[in-house]
Tab-separated table of N, CA and C in Angstrom:
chain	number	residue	atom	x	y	z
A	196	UNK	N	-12.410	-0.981	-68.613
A	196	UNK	CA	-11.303	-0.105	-68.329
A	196	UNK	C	-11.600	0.740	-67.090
A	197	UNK	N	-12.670	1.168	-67.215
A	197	UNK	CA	-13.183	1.816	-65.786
A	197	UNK	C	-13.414	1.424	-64.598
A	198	UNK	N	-13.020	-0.034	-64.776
A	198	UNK	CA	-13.657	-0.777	-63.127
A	198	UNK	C	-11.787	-1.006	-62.787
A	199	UNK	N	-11.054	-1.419	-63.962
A	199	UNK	CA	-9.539	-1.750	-63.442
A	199	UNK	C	-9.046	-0.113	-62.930
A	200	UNK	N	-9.425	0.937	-63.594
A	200	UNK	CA	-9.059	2.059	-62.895
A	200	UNK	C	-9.501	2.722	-61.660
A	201	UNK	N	-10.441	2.195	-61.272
A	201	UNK	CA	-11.017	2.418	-59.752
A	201	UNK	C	-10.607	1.048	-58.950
A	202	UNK	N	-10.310	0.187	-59.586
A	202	UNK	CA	-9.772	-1.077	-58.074
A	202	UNK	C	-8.791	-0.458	-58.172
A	203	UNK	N	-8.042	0.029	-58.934
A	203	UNK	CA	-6.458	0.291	-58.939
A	203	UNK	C	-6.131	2.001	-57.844
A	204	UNK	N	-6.666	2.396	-57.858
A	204	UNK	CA	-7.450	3.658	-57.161
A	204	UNK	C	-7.499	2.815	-55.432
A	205	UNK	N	-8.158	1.992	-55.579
A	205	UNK	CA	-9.110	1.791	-54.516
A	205	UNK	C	-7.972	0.484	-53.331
A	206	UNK	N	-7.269	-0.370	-54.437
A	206	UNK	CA	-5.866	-0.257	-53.902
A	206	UNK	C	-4.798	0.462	-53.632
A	207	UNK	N	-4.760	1.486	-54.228
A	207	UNK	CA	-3.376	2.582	-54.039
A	207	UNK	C	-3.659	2.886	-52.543
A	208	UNK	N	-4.775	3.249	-52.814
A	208	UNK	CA	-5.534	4.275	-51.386
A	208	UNK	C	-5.399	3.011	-49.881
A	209	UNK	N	-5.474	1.827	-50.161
A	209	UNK	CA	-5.874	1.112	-49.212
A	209	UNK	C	-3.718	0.765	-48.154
A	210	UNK	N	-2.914	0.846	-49.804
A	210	UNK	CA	-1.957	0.466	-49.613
A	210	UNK	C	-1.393	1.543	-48.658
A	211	UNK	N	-1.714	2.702	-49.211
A	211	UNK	CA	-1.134	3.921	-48.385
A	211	UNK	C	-1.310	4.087	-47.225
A	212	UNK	N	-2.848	4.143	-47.112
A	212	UNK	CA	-3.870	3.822	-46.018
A	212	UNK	C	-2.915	2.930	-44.796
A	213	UNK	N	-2.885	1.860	-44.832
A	213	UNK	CA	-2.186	0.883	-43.714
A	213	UNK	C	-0.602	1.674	-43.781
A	214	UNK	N	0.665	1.972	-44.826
A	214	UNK	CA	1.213	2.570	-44.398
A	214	UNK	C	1.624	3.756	-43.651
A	215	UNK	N	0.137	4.410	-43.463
A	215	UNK	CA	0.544	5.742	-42.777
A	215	UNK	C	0.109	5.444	-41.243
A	216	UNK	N	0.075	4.276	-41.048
A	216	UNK	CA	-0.136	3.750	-39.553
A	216	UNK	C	1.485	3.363	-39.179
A	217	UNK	N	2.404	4.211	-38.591
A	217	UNK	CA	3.541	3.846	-38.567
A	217	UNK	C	2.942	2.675	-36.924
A	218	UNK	N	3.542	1.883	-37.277
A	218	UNK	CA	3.574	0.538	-36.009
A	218	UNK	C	5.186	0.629	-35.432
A	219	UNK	N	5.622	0.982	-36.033
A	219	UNK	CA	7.353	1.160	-35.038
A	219	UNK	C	7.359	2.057	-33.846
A	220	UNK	N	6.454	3.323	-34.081
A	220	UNK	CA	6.724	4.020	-33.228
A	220	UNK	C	5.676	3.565	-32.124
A	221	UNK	N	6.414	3.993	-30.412
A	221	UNK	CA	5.326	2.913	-29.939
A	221	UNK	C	5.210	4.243	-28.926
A	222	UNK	N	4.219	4.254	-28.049
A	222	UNK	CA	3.895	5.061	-26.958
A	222	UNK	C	4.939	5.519	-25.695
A	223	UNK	N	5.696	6.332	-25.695
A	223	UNK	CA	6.706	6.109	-24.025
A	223	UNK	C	5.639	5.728	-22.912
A	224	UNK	N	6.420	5.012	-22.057
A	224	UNK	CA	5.777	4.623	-20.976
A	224	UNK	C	5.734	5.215	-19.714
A	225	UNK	N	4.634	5.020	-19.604
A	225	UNK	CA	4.255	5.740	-18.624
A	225	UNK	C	4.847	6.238	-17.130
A	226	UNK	N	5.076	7.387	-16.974
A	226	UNK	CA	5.479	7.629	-15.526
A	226	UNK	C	6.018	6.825	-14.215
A	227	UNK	N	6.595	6.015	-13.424
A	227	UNK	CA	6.927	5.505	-12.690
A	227	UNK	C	5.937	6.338	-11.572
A	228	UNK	N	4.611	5.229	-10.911
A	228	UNK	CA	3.752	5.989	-9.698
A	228	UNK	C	4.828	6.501	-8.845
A	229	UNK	N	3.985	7.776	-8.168
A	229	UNK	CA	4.946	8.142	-7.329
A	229	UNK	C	4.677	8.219	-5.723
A	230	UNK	N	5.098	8.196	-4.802
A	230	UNK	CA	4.664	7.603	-3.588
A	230	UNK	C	3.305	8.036	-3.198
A	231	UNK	N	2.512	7.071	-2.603
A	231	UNK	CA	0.876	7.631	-2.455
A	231	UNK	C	1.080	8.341	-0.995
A	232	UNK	N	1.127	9.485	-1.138
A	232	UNK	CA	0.893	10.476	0.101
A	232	UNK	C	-0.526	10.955	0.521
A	233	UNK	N	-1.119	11.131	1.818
A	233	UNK	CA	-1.986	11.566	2.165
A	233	UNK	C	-2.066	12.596	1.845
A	234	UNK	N	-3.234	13.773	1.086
A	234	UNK	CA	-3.083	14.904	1.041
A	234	UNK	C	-3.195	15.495	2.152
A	235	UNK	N	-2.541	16.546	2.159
A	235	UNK	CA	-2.236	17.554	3.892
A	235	UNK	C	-3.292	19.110	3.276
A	236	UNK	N	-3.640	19.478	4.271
A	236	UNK	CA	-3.693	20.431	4.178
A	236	UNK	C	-2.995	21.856	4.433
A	237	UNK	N	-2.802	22.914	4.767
A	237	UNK	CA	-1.788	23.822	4.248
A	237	UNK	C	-1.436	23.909	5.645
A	238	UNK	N	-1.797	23.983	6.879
A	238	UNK	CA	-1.615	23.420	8.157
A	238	UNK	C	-1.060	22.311	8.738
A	239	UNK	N	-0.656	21.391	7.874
A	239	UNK	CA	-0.166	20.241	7.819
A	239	UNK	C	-1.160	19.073	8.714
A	240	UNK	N	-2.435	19.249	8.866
A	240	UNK	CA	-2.991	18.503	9.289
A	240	UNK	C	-4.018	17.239	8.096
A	241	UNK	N	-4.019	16.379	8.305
A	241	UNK	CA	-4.717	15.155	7.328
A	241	UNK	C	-6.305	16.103	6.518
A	242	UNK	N	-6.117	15.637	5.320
A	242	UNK	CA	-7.149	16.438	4.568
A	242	UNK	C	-8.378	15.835	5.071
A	243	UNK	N	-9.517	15.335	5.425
A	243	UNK	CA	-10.447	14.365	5.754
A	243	UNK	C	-11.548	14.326	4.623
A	244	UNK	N	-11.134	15.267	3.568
A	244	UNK	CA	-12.395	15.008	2.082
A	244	UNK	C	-11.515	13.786	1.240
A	245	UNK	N	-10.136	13.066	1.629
A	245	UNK	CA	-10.015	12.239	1.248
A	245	UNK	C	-10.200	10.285	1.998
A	246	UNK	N	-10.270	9.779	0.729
A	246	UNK	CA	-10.851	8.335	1.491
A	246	UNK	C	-9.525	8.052	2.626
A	247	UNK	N	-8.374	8.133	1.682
A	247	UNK	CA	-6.828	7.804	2.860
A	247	UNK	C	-7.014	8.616	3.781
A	248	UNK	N	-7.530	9.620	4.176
A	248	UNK	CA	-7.386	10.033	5.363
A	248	UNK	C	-8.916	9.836	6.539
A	249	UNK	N	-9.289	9.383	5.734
A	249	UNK	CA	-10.651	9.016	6.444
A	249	UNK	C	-10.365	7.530	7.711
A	250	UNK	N	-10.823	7.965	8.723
A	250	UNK	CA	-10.448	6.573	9.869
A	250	UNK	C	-12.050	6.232	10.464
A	251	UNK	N	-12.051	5.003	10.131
A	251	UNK	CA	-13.030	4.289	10.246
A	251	UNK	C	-12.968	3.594	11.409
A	252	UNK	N	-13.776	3.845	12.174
A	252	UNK	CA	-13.887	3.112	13.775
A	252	UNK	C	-14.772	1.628	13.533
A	253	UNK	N	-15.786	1.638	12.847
A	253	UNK	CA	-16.114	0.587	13.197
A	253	UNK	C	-15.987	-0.601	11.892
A	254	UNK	N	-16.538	-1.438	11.798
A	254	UNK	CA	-16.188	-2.246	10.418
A	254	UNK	C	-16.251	-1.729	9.000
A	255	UNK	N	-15.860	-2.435	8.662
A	255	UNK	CA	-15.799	-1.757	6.896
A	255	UNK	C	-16.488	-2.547	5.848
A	256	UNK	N	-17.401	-2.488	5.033
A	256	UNK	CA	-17.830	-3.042	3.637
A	256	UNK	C	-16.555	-3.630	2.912
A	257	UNK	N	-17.064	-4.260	1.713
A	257	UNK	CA	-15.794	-5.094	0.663
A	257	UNK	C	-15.095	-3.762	0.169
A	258	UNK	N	-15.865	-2.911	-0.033
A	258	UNK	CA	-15.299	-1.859	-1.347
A	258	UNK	C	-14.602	-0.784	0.177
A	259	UNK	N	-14.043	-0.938	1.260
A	259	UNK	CA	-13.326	0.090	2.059
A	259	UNK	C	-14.135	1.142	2.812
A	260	UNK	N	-15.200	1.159	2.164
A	260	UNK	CA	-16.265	2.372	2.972
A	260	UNK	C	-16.713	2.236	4.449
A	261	UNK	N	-16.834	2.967	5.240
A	261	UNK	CA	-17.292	2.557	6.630
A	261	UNK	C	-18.877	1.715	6.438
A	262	UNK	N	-19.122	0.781	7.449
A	262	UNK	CA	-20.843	0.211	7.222
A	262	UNK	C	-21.498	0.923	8.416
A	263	UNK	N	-22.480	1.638	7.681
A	263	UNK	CA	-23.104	2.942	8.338
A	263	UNK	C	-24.582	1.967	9.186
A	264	UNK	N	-24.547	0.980	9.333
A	264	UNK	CA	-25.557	-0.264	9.887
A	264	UNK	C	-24.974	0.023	11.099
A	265	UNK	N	-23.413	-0.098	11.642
A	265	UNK	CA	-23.197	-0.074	12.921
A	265	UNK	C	-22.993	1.745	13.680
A	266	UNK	N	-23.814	1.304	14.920
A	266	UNK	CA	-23.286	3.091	15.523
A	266	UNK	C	-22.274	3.133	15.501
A	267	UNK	N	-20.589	2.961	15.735
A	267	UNK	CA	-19.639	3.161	15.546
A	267	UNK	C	-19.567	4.264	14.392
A	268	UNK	N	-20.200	3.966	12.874
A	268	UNK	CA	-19.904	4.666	12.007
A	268	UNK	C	-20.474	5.318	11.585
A	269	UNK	N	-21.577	5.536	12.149
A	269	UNK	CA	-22.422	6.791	12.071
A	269	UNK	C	-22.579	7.671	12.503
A	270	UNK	N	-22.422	8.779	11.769
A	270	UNK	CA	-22.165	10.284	11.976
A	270	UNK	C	-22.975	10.785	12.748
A	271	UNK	N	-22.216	11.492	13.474
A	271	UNK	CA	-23.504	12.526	14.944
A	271	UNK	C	-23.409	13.831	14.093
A	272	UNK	N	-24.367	14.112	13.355
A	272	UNK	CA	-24.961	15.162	12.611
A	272	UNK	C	-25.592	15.763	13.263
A	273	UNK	N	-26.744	14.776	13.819
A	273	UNK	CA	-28.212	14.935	14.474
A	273	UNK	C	-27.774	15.765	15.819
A	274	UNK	N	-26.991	16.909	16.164
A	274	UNK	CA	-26.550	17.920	17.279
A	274	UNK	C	-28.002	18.810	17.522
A	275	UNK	N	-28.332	18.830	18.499
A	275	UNK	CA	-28.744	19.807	19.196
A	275	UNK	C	-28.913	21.106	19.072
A	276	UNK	N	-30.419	21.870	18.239
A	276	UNK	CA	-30.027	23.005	17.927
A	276	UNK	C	-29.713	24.350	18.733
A	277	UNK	N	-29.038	25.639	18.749
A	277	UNK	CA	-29.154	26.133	19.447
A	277	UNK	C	-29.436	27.270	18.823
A	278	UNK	N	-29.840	28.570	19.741
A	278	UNK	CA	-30.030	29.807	19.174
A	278	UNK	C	-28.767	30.519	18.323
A	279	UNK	N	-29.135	31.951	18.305
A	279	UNK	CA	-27.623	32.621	17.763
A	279	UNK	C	-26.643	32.606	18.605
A	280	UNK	N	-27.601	32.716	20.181
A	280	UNK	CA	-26.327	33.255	20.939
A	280	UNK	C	-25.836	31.993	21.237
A	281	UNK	N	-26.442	30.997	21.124
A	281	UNK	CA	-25.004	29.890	21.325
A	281	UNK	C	-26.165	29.091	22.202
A	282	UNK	N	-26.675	29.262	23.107
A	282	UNK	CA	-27.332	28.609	24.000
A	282	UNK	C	-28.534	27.097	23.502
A	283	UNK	N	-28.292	26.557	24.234
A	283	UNK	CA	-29.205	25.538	23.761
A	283	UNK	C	-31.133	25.847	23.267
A	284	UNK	N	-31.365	25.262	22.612
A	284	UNK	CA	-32.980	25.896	22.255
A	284	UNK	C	-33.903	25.344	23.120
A	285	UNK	N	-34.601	25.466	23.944
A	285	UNK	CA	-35.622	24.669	24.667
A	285	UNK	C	-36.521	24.162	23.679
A	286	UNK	N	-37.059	24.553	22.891
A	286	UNK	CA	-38.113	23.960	22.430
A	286	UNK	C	-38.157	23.002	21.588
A	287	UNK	N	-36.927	22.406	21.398
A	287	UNK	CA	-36.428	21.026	21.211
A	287	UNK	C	-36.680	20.002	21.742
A	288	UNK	N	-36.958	19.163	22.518
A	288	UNK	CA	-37.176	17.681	22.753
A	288	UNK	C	-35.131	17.381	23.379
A	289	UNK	N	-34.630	17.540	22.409
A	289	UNK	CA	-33.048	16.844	22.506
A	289	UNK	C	-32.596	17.847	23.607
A	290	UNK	N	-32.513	19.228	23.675
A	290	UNK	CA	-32.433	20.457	25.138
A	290	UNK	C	-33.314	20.284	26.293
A	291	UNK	N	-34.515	19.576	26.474
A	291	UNK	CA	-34.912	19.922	27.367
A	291	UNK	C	-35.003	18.822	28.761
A	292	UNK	N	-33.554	18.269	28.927
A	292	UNK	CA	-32.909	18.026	29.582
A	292	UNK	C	-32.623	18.631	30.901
């Protein structure tokens, strides 16, 4: 008697169980994209911390990134240091030109 009253238990629960998964109701769908705009900045000039606004001079990798192998796409970081007042530093190598 005790095992038919726990399957019977153990079906109720299972029956309910799958009905409280309503399957009719379904997800709304999703948003219609909306035009891909460059972000601007408040100046209206091209943001450049994004990839779309990023312009790549020389070739590009599969995945869109510039290939930093060619000088074209490599960044001139390496500037010339100068003092406070602005002037070039002599004791540089790259100033003493």
């Amino acid at each position: 008697m005790r095992k038919l009253f726990f399957a019977a238990i153990a079906l109720l629960g299972l029956t309910f169980g799958a009905n409280a998964q309503d399957k009719s109701k379904k997800a709304p769908p999703p948003p219609p994209p909306k035009e891909a705009k460059a972000p601007m900045k408040k100046d209206g000039t091209p943001d450049k911390r994004f990839k779309e606004n990023k312009e790549a001079k020389g070739p590009l990798k599969k995945d869109g990134t510039p290939d930093k192998r060619f000088k074209e796409n490599k960044d001139s970081k390496a500037k010339a240091p100068v003092k406070k007042d602005g002037t070039p530093d002599k004791r540089f190598k790259e100033n003493k030109k």
